[in-house]
Short mmCIF file of C-alpha atoms and ligand atoms in Angstrom, two decimals:
data_model
loop_
_atom_site.label_atom_id
_atom_site.label_comp_id
_atom_site.label_asym_id
_atom_site.label_seq_id
_atom_site.Cartn_x
_atom_site.Cartn_y
_atom_site.Cartn_z
CA UNK H 1 25.13 -37.99 -5.29
CA UNK H 2 24.46 -36.98 -1.36
CA UNK H 3 20.96 -37.72 -0.40
CA UNK H 4 19.09 -34.93 1.79
CA UNK H 5 18.42 -36.81 5.37
CA UNK H 6 14.91 -35.92 5.07
CA UNK H 7 13.72 -37.71 2.22
CA UNK H 8 15.02 -41.37 3.78
CA UNK H 9 11.68 -41.73 5.35
CA UNK H 10 8.57 -40.99 4.42
CA UNK H 11 6.83 -38.68 3.67
CA UNK H 12 6.19 -38.46 -0.86
CA UNK H 13 8.09 -35.19 -2.06
CA UNK H 14 6.55 -32.63 -2.85
CA UNK H 15 6.31 -31.14 -6.44
CA UNK H 16 5.54 -27.78 -6.92
CA UNK H 17 3.86 -25.32 -9.01
CA UNK H 18 5.37 -22.77 -11.67
CA UNK H 19 3.00 -20.43 -10.51
CA UNK H 20 -0.08 -20.07 -8.48
CA UNK H 21 -3.87 -18.03 -9.31
CA UNK H 22 -6.49 -16.41 -7.83
CA UNK H 23 -9.32 -19.27 -8.97
CA UNK H 24 -12.08 -16.58 -6.87
CA UNK H 25 -13.27 -13.87 -4.44
CA UNK H 26 -16.33 -13.60 -2.25
CA UNK H 27 -17.08 -10.85 1.12
CA UNK H 28 -19.49 -11.28 4.12
CA UNK H 29 -20.40 -7.78 5.33
CA UNK H 30 -22.40 -7.54 8.29
CA UNK H 31 -26.32 -7.13 8.65
CA UNK H 32 -26.10 -3.79 10.19
CA UNK H 33 -25.33 -1.04 8.37
CA UNK H 34 -24.48 2.23 10.06
CA UNK H 35 -24.90 5.71 8.60
CA UNK H 36 -22.47 8.58 9.31
CA UNK H 37 -24.88 10.50 11.67
CA UNK H 38 -25.06 7.19 13.97
CA UNK H 39 -21.78 7.88 14.51
CA UNK H 40 -21.08 11.33 14.24
CA UNK H 41 -23.43 11.76 17.70
CA UNK H 42 -20.98 9.64 19.66
CA UNK H 43 -17.82 12.65 18.71
CA UNK H 44 -19.30 15.98 18.42
CA UNK H 45 -18.92 15.41 14.75
CA UNK H 46 -20.91 15.28 11.22
CA UNK H 47 -22.07 14.04 7.90
CA UNK H 48 -20.38 16.69 6.66
CA UNK H 49 -16.94 16.34 7.75
CA UNK H 50 -16.15 12.62 8.05
CA UNK H 51 -17.40 12.36 3.67
CA UNK H 52 -14.84 15.22 3.31
CA UNK H 53 -12.51 14.14 5.65
CA UNK H 54 -12.21 10.04 4.03
CA UNK H 55 -15.02 9.45 2.01
CA UNK H 56 -17.30 7.39 4.00
CA UNK H 57 -20.85 7.24 4.02
CA UNK H 58 -21.50 4.14 5.68
CA UNK H 59 -20.09 0.90 7.28
CA UNK H 60 -21.19 -1.94 8.48
CA UNK H 61 -21.28 -3.32 12.15
CA UNK H 62 -20.90 -6.42 13.42
CA UNK H 63 -23.97 -8.12 15.81
CA UNK H 64 -23.22 -10.41 18.52
CA UNK H 65 -23.84 -13.07 16.31
CA UNK H 66 -21.67 -11.90 13.76
CA UNK H 67 -18.37 -12.73 15.30
CA UNK H 68 -15.08 -13.01 13.62
CA UNK H 69 -15.17 -16.85 13.16
CA UNK H 70 -19.05 -16.63 11.66
CA UNK H 71 -17.63 -13.90 9.17
CA UNK H 72 -14.40 -15.31 8.14
CA UNK H 73 -16.51 -18.28 7.18
CA UNK H 74 -18.61 -17.15 5.52
CA UNK H 75 -16.60 -15.18 3.01
CA UNK H 76 -14.33 -18.34 2.43
CA UNK H 77 -17.39 -21.08 2.14
CA UNK H 78 -18.55 -18.60 -0.54
CA UNK H 79 -15.58 -18.52 -1.95
CA UNK H 80 -14.68 -22.41 -1.80
CA UNK H 81 -18.06 -22.76 -3.56
CA UNK H 82 -17.23 -19.96 -6.17
CA UNK H 83 -14.36 -22.46 -7.04
CA UNK H 84 -15.14 -25.17 -7.05
CA UNK H 85 -13.50 -26.68 -4.78
CA UNK H 86 -13.97 -29.56 -1.68
CA UNK H 87 -13.31 -28.17 1.76
CA UNK H 88 -11.50 -31.65 2.19
CA UNK H 89 -8.78 -30.43 -0.92
CA UNK H 90 -8.35 -27.35 0.53
CA UNK H 91 -4.40 -27.97 2.20
CA UNK H 92 -4.12 -24.63 4.10
CA UNK H 93 -6.01 -21.53 5.78
CA UNK H 94 -4.74 -18.56 6.19
CA UNK H 95 -6.34 -15.61 8.10
CA UNK H 96 -5.17 -11.99 8.02
CA UNK H 97 -6.67 -10.11 11.36
CA UNK H 98 -5.86 -7.81 13.48
CA UNK H 99 -9.08 -8.00 15.58
CA UNK H 100 -9.25 -11.31 17.38
CA UNK H 101 -9.91 -10.78 21.09
CA UNK H 102 -12.03 -14.31 21.60
CA UNK H 103 -10.77 -17.11 23.58
CA UNK H 104 -8.93 -18.81 20.67
CA UNK H 105 -5.49 -18.23 20.36
CA UNK H 106 -5.94 -18.34 16.80
CA UNK H 107 -9.24 -18.28 14.62
CA UNK H 108 -7.84 -19.78 11.38
CA UNK H 109 -8.51 -23.64 12.66
CA UNK H 110 -12.24 -22.93 13.77
CA UNK H 111 -12.62 -21.46 10.22
CA UNK H 112 -11.13 -24.83 9.19
CA UNK H 113 -12.91 -26.68 10.77
CA UNK H 114 -16.43 -24.65 10.86
CA UNK H 115 -15.61 -25.16 6.78
CA UNK H 116 -14.86 -28.55 7.17
CA UNK H 117 -11.16 -28.27 5.70
CA UNK H 118 -10.35 -31.41 7.76
CA UNK H 119 -7.00 -32.09 6.07
CA UNK H 120 -5.88 -27.83 6.22
CA UNK H 121 -3.63 -26.90 8.05
CA UNK H 122 -4.43 -23.38 9.61
CA UNK H 123 -2.77 -20.37 11.32
CA UNK H 124 -3.28 -16.73 11.35
CA UNK H 125 -1.32 -14.01 10.31
CA UNK H 126 -1.05 -10.72 11.63
CA UNK H 127 0.89 -7.55 9.13
CA UNK H 128 -2.95 -6.03 10.18
CA UNK H 129 -3.88 -3.60 7.02
CA UNK H 130 -1.24 -4.52 5.35
CA UNK H 131 -2.34 -8.17 6.19
CA UNK H 132 -3.85 -9.81 2.59
CA UNK H 133 -1.33 -8.88 0.89
CA UNK H 134 1.33 -10.22 3.40
CA UNK H 135 -1.23 -13.17 3.59
CA UNK H 136 -1.55 -13.72 -0.68
CA UNK H 137 2.18 -13.50 -1.16
CA UNK H 138 2.47 -16.78 1.72
CA UNK H 139 -0.30 -18.04 -0.29
CA UNK H 140 1.92 -18.15 -3.79
CA UNK H 141 5.05 -19.14 -1.86
CA UNK H 142 2.96 -22.49 -0.47
CA UNK H 143 1.61 -23.27 -3.49
CA UNK H 144 4.81 -23.26 -5.88
CA UNK H 145 7.50 -24.75 -3.44
CA UNK H 146 4.33 -28.06 -3.30
CA UNK H 147 3.72 -27.44 0.42
CA UNK H 148 0.10 -26.82 -0.20
CA UNK H 149 -2.81 -26.93 -3.49
CA UNK H 150 -5.60 -24.85 -2.89
CA UNK H 151 -5.15 -22.58 -0.13
CA UNK H 152 -7.68 -20.01 1.74
CA UNK H 153 -7.06 -16.90 2.21
CA UNK H 154 -9.35 -14.51 4.41
CA UNK H 155 -9.36 -11.44 5.61
CA UNK H 156 -11.11 -10.80 8.76
CA UNK H 157 -11.90 -8.02 10.73
CA UNK H 158 -14.99 -6.80 14.06
CA UNK H 159 -13.12 -3.09 13.94
CA UNK H 160 -15.92 -2.84 16.81
CA UNK H 161 -14.47 -4.86 19.28
CA UNK H 162 -11.18 -3.49 19.23
CA UNK H 163 -12.46 0.70 18.48
CA UNK H 164 -13.17 3.26 21.17
CA UNK H 165 -16.59 4.47 19.78
CA UNK H 166 -16.01 7.91 21.24
CA UNK H 167 -12.53 7.86 19.50
CA UNK H 168 -12.58 11.02 17.24
CA UNK H 169 -9.69 9.99 15.52
CA UNK H 170 -11.01 6.15 14.63
CA UNK H 171 -13.93 6.09 15.43
CA UNK H 172 -16.21 6.83 12.18
CA UNK H 173 -13.52 5.19 10.03
CA UNK H 174 -13.51 1.47 10.65
CA UNK H 175 -15.96 -1.48 9.81
CA UNK H 176 -16.41 -5.08 9.67
CA UNK H 177 -16.71 -8.15 7.31
CA UNK H 178 -14.73 -10.63 5.50
CA UNK H 179 -13.35 -11.02 2.55
CA UNK H 180 -11.99 -14.79 1.54
CA UNK H 181 -10.11 -15.52 -2.28
CA UNK H 182 -9.07 -19.12 -2.98
CA UNK H 183 -5.86 -19.24 -4.05
CA UNK H 184 -4.08 -22.24 -6.63
CA UNK H 185 -1.86 -23.96 -8.94
CA UNK H 186 -1.67 -22.41 -12.41
CA UNK H 187 0.87 -23.25 -14.69
CA UNK H 188 2.03 -18.81 -15.19
CA UNK H 189 2.19 -16.58 -12.38
CA UNK H 190 -0.82 -15.22 -11.69
CA UNK H 191 0.49 -13.70 -8.72
CA UNK H 192 3.27 -11.26 -9.10
CA UNK H 193 6.41 -10.69 -6.82
CA UNK H 194 5.50 -9.08 -3.53
CA UNK H 195 6.67 -6.16 -2.54
CA UNK H 196 7.09 -5.37 0.67
CA UNK H 197 8.33 -4.43 3.78
CA UNK H 198 7.90 -3.17 7.84
CA UNK H 199 9.39 -0.01 10.40
CA UNK H 200 9.00 -1.11 13.37
CA UNK H 201 10.56 2.05 14.43
CA UNK H 202 7.42 4.13 14.12
CA UNK H 203 5.30 1.04 16.06
CA UNK H 204 3.81 3.85 18.16
CA UNK H 205 1.77 5.82 15.73
CA UNK H 206 -0.67 3.23 15.38
CA UNK H 207 -1.39 0.98 18.63
CA UNK H 208 -3.26 -1.19 21.45
CA UNK H 209 -3.36 0.60 24.73
CA UNK H 210 -3.35 -0.91 27.61
CA UNK H 211 -7.06 -1.83 27.86
CA UNK H 212 -6.49 -3.22 24.26
CA UNK H 213 -8.29 -0.14 22.13
CA UNK H 214 -6.56 0.84 19.21
CA UNK H 215 -5.08 4.32 19.28
CA UNK H 216 -3.87 6.14 16.41
CA UNK H 217 -2.30 9.05 14.84
CA UNK H 218 -4.21 9.77 11.92
CA UNK H 219 -2.18 12.83 10.19
CA UNK H 220 1.03 10.67 10.69
CA UNK H 221 0.17 7.61 9.45
CA UNK H 222 -2.19 9.80 6.04
CA UNK H 223 1.40 11.48 5.75
CA UNK H 224 3.13 8.05 6.09
CA UNK H 225 1.01 6.11 3.92
CA UNK H 226 1.01 8.67 1.11
CA UNK H 227 4.84 9.38 0.83
CA UNK H 228 5.36 5.82 0.07
CA UNK H 229 2.79 4.56 -1.79
CA UNK H 230 3.79 5.57 -4.43
CA UNK H 231 7.05 3.97 -4.66
CA UNK H 232 5.79 0.63 -3.50
CA UNK H 233 3.68 0.87 -6.21
CA UNK H 234 6.15 1.24 -8.82
CA UNK H 235 8.98 -1.82 -7.96
CA UNK H 236 5.66 -3.62 -7.39
CA UNK H 237 4.61 -2.77 -11.13
CA UNK H 238 8.56 -3.42 -12.39
CA UNK H 239 8.06 -7.00 -10.65
CA UNK H 240 5.17 -7.51 -12.32
CA UNK H 241 6.82 -6.71 -15.55
CA UNK H 242 3.96 -4.20 -16.61
CA UNK H 243 3.32 -0.85 -16.45
CA UNK H 244 0.63 1.14 -14.72
CA UNK H 245 -1.19 2.04 -18.06
CA UNK H 246 -1.23 -2.65 -17.99
CA UNK H 247 -3.61 -2.33 -15.30
CA UNK H 248 -7.47 -3.15 -15.73
CA UNK H 249 -7.72 -2.16 -11.69
CA UNK H 250 -5.98 -0.36 -9.17
CA UNK H 251 -7.42 -1.81 -5.64
CA UNK H 252 -5.77 -0.44 -2.01
CA UNK H 253 -5.99 -0.88 1.41
CA UNK H 254 -9.57 0.96 1.77
CA UNK H 255 -7.96 3.06 4.23
CA UNK H 256 -8.97 6.72 3.46
CA UNK H 257 -10.68 7.80 -0.04
CA UNK H 258 -8.54 10.74 -0.24
CA UNK H 259 -5.54 8.07 0.09
CA UNK H 260 -7.01 6.38 -2.12
CA UNK H 261 -6.65 9.78 -4.48
CA UNK H 262 -3.82 10.56 -3.76
CA UNK H 263 -2.12 6.98 -4.81
CA UNK H 264 -3.94 7.40 -8.11
CA UNK H 265 -3.10 10.36 -9.23
CA UNK H 266 0.58 9.72 -8.23
CA UNK H 267 0.49 6.68 -10.27
CA UNK H 268 -0.83 8.59 -13.05
CA UNK H 269 -3.72 5.78 -14.09
CA UNK H 270 -6.10 6.29 -16.99
CA UNK H 271 -9.82 6.56 -16.82
CA UNK H 272 -9.43 3.14 -18.17
CA UNK H 273 -7.89 1.76 -14.65
CA UNK H 274 -11.34 0.65 -12.04
CA UNK H 275 -9.79 2.39 -8.94
CA UNK H 276 -11.79 0.69 -6.06
CA UNK H 277 -13.70 3.11 -3.96
CA UNK H 278 -15.59 0.47 -1.81
CA UNK H 279 -14.74 2.50 1.31
CA UNK H 280 -17.77 4.48 0.38
CA UNK H 281 -20.36 2.33 2.24
CA UNK H 282 -17.49 -0.18 3.81
CA UNK H 283 -15.68 1.72 6.02
CA UNK H 284 -12.31 0.55 6.51
CA UNK H 285 -12.69 -3.25 7.63
CA UNK H 286 -8.11 -3.83 7.74
CA UNK H 287 -7.21 -6.94 6.29
CA UNK H 288 -10.61 -7.69 4.85
CA UNK H 289 -10.45 -4.12 2.90
CA UNK H 290 -8.64 -5.39 -0.01
CA UNK H 291 -10.58 -8.72 -0.93
CA UNK H 292 -14.01 -7.09 0.13
CA UNK H 293 -12.87 -4.17 -2.25
CA UNK H 294 -12.24 -7.03 -5.25
CA UNK H 295 -15.42 -8.26 -4.99
CA UNK H 296 -17.34 -5.70 -5.53
CA UNK H 297 -15.89 -5.38 -8.78
CA UNK H 298 -17.01 -8.58 -10.25
CA UNK H 299 -16.85 -7.66 -13.71
CA UNK H 300 -13.49 -6.77 -13.27
CA UNK H 301 -10.82 -8.94 -15.06
CA UNK H 302 -7.30 -8.81 -15.98
CA UNK H 303 -4.88 -7.06 -13.81
CA UNK H 304 -5.11 -6.08 -10.48
CA UNK H 305 -2.54 -3.16 -8.49
CA UNK H 306 -2.89 -4.02 -4.14
CA UNK H 307 -1.22 -2.26 -2.22
CA UNK H 308 -1.84 -3.02 1.88
CA UNK H 309 -0.28 -0.30 4.59
CA UNK H 310 -0.74 0.34 8.32
CA UNK H 311 -0.25 -0.99 11.86
CA UNK H 312 3.17 -2.11 11.87
CA UNK H 313 4.34 0.47 9.99
CA UNK H 314 3.59 -3.49 7.81
CA UNK H 315 2.90 -2.72 4.35
CA UNK H 316 3.26 -5.31 0.67
CA UNK H 317 2.02 -4.55 -2.75
CA UNK H 318 1.65 -7.29 -5.29
CA UNK H 319 -0.15 -7.36 -9.49
CA UNK H 320 -2.91 -10.03 -9.49
CA UNK H 321 -5.15 -11.38 -12.16
CA UNK H 322 -8.48 -10.83 -11.32
CA UNK H 323 -9.98 -14.20 -11.82
O1 LIG S 1 -5.87 1.61 8.39
C1 LIG S 1 -5.26 1.89 9.05
C2 LIG S 1 -3.99 2.93 7.88
N1 LIG S 1 -4.96 4.06 8.30
C3 LIG S 1 -5.06 5.48 7.79
O2 LIG S 1 -4.75 4.95 6.60
C4 LIG S 1 -6.12 6.07 8.18
C5 LIG S 1 -5.47 7.53 7.96
N2 LIG S 1 -5.76 9.02 8.61
C6 LIG S 1 -6.26 9.89 7.85
O3 LIG S 1 -7.32 8.70 7.63
C7 LIG S 1 -6.79 10.84 8.26
O4 LIG S 1 -5.85 11.31 9.12
C8 LIG S 1 -7.86 10.64 9.48
C9 LIG S 1 -9.50 10.20 8.90
C10 LIG S 1 -8.12 9.23 10.41
C11 LIG S 1 -8.71 12.50 10.11
O5 LIG S 1 -8.54 13.32 9.11
P1 LIG S 1 -7.44 14.13 8.81
O6 LIG S 1 -7.99 15.00 7.91
O7 LIG S 1 -6.27 14.20 9.14
O8 LIG S 1 -7.75 15.49 10.21
P2 LIG S 1 -7.16 15.87 11.77
O9 LIG S 1 -7.01 14.59 12.82
O10 LIG S 1 -6.08 16.19 10.83
O11 LIG S 1 -8.14 16.84 12.05
C12 LIG S 1 -8.25 18.28 10.93
C13 LIG S 1 -9.46 18.90 12.25
C14 LIG S 1 -9.36 19.13 13.37
O12 LIG S 1 -9.46 20.80 13.43
P3 LIG S 1 -8.80 21.54 13.60
O13 LIG S 1 -7.40 21.54 14.53
O14 LIG S 1 -7.94 22.06 11.73
O15 LIG S 1 -9.52 22.99 13.93
C15 LIG S 1 -9.70 18.32 14.73
O16 LIG S 1 -9.72 18.70 15.76
O17 LIG S 1 -10.84 18.04 12.60
C16 LIG S 1 -10.86 17.94 13.82
N3 LIG S 1 -11.07 16.46 13.57
C17 LIG S 1 -12.71 15.98 13.77
N4 LIG S 1 -13.60 17.13 13.39
C18 LIG S 1 -14.81 16.12 13.42
C19 LIG S 1 -10.73 15.67 14.40
N5 LIG S 1 -11.57 14.71 14.78
C20 LIG S 1 -13.07 14.82 14.29
C21 LIG S 1 -13.79 13.98 13.57
N6 LIG S 1 -14.98 15.20 13.75
N7 LIG S 1 -14.21 12.87 13.86
#
C-alpha cells in the first residue's frame, strides 16, 4: 500500500464526522437605537420614504466602546455558553465581516483571544453580505474533514465606520451588530450542501471609494438580488433534498424588506414558513444579518433556508436545521 509522506511523522491522523450542525445561535445588538427621523434629517429623506422603500423603522449604531471585536466577542461568548462549549475546546474562530478598519489586519485572532479560545485557528472571511453562508459552508467542511471539532462563526459589522451618513443611497439602510453560531459534529447532515458563486465582473455596483466609504448603486443591486434569489434558493433546496413546503423558516440576508418579500413570493412559501423580518428594527447589518435574524426567532426549529448576497458580487445559500 502506498503511504503518504504527510503521514510519516508526528501529526495524529484526523477523523472526520458524518455531518455537522449548528449547536447554538446568539446576537449582539449595540445599545443605541437610531430611528428613521435621525438619519433622514441628514439626507433630505423621511421616515415614510424609508419605511416604504426598505421596511426599516430603526437600526442600531455602535458607540465608541462597541468596536468590531467587542461586539463579535459578545455574540460568540453567548453562543458558546448556549452550546455549553468551553472556549478552550474551540478549534477555529471564523469572522465574516466587510467593515473591519482597525489596526489589526484581521479580527478573528483578537476575538479568539478575547474568548479564551487559546487553541483555535482564527481567520476572517470576506464575502460581504454573503459572508455568513460562505463561512458556514467552510465551518461544515472543517468539521466533516476532522480539521476542526467545534467552530465559532461570527458575522460582525460596524457599518457606520464605512458609511457616509450623508449618502442618500446607504445612510438609512445599514446598521451595526454581530451574530454568532457554534458549529459542531453530528451523525447526520444538519448543514446541507452550499450552493454558491460570484460575479466579479459586476463588482462596481457595490464598492469602496478611495476614502474607504461604501458606495452602492442601489437599484442595480436590488434588481440583481431579486433576479438571482429564486434560482439560488431552488438549487439549495434541491441540494438538501427538500422542497419549499418542508421549510420551517426562510432567513435571507436582511438587505431590504421588499427583497425578502419578492423572494418569499417567488418561492411560493406557505403561511407556516416563518420569514425573517429582523431588518425592521435592525437595519441591514451585512454579514451579521443572517445570524442576528436567526437569533431573533428562538422558538422556531426545523429546516431553515439561508440566502446571502451582496458585494463581490457574491452569493450563497444552504438549508440548515435551526438549533
Ligand atoms: O446588503 C447588500 C446588498 N444591498 C442591497 O441588496 C440593497 C439593494 N437596494 C435597495 O435596497 C434599494 O435600491 C434602496 C433601498 C437602497 C433604495 O430604494 P429604491 O427604491 O431603489 O430607490 P431609488 O434609488 O430607485 O430612488 C427612488 C426615488 C428617486 O426619486 P425619483 O427619481 O423617483 O423622483 C430618488 O431620488 O427616491 C429618491 N430617493 C430618496 N428619497 C428619499 C433616493 N434615495 C432617497 C432617500 N430618501 N434616501
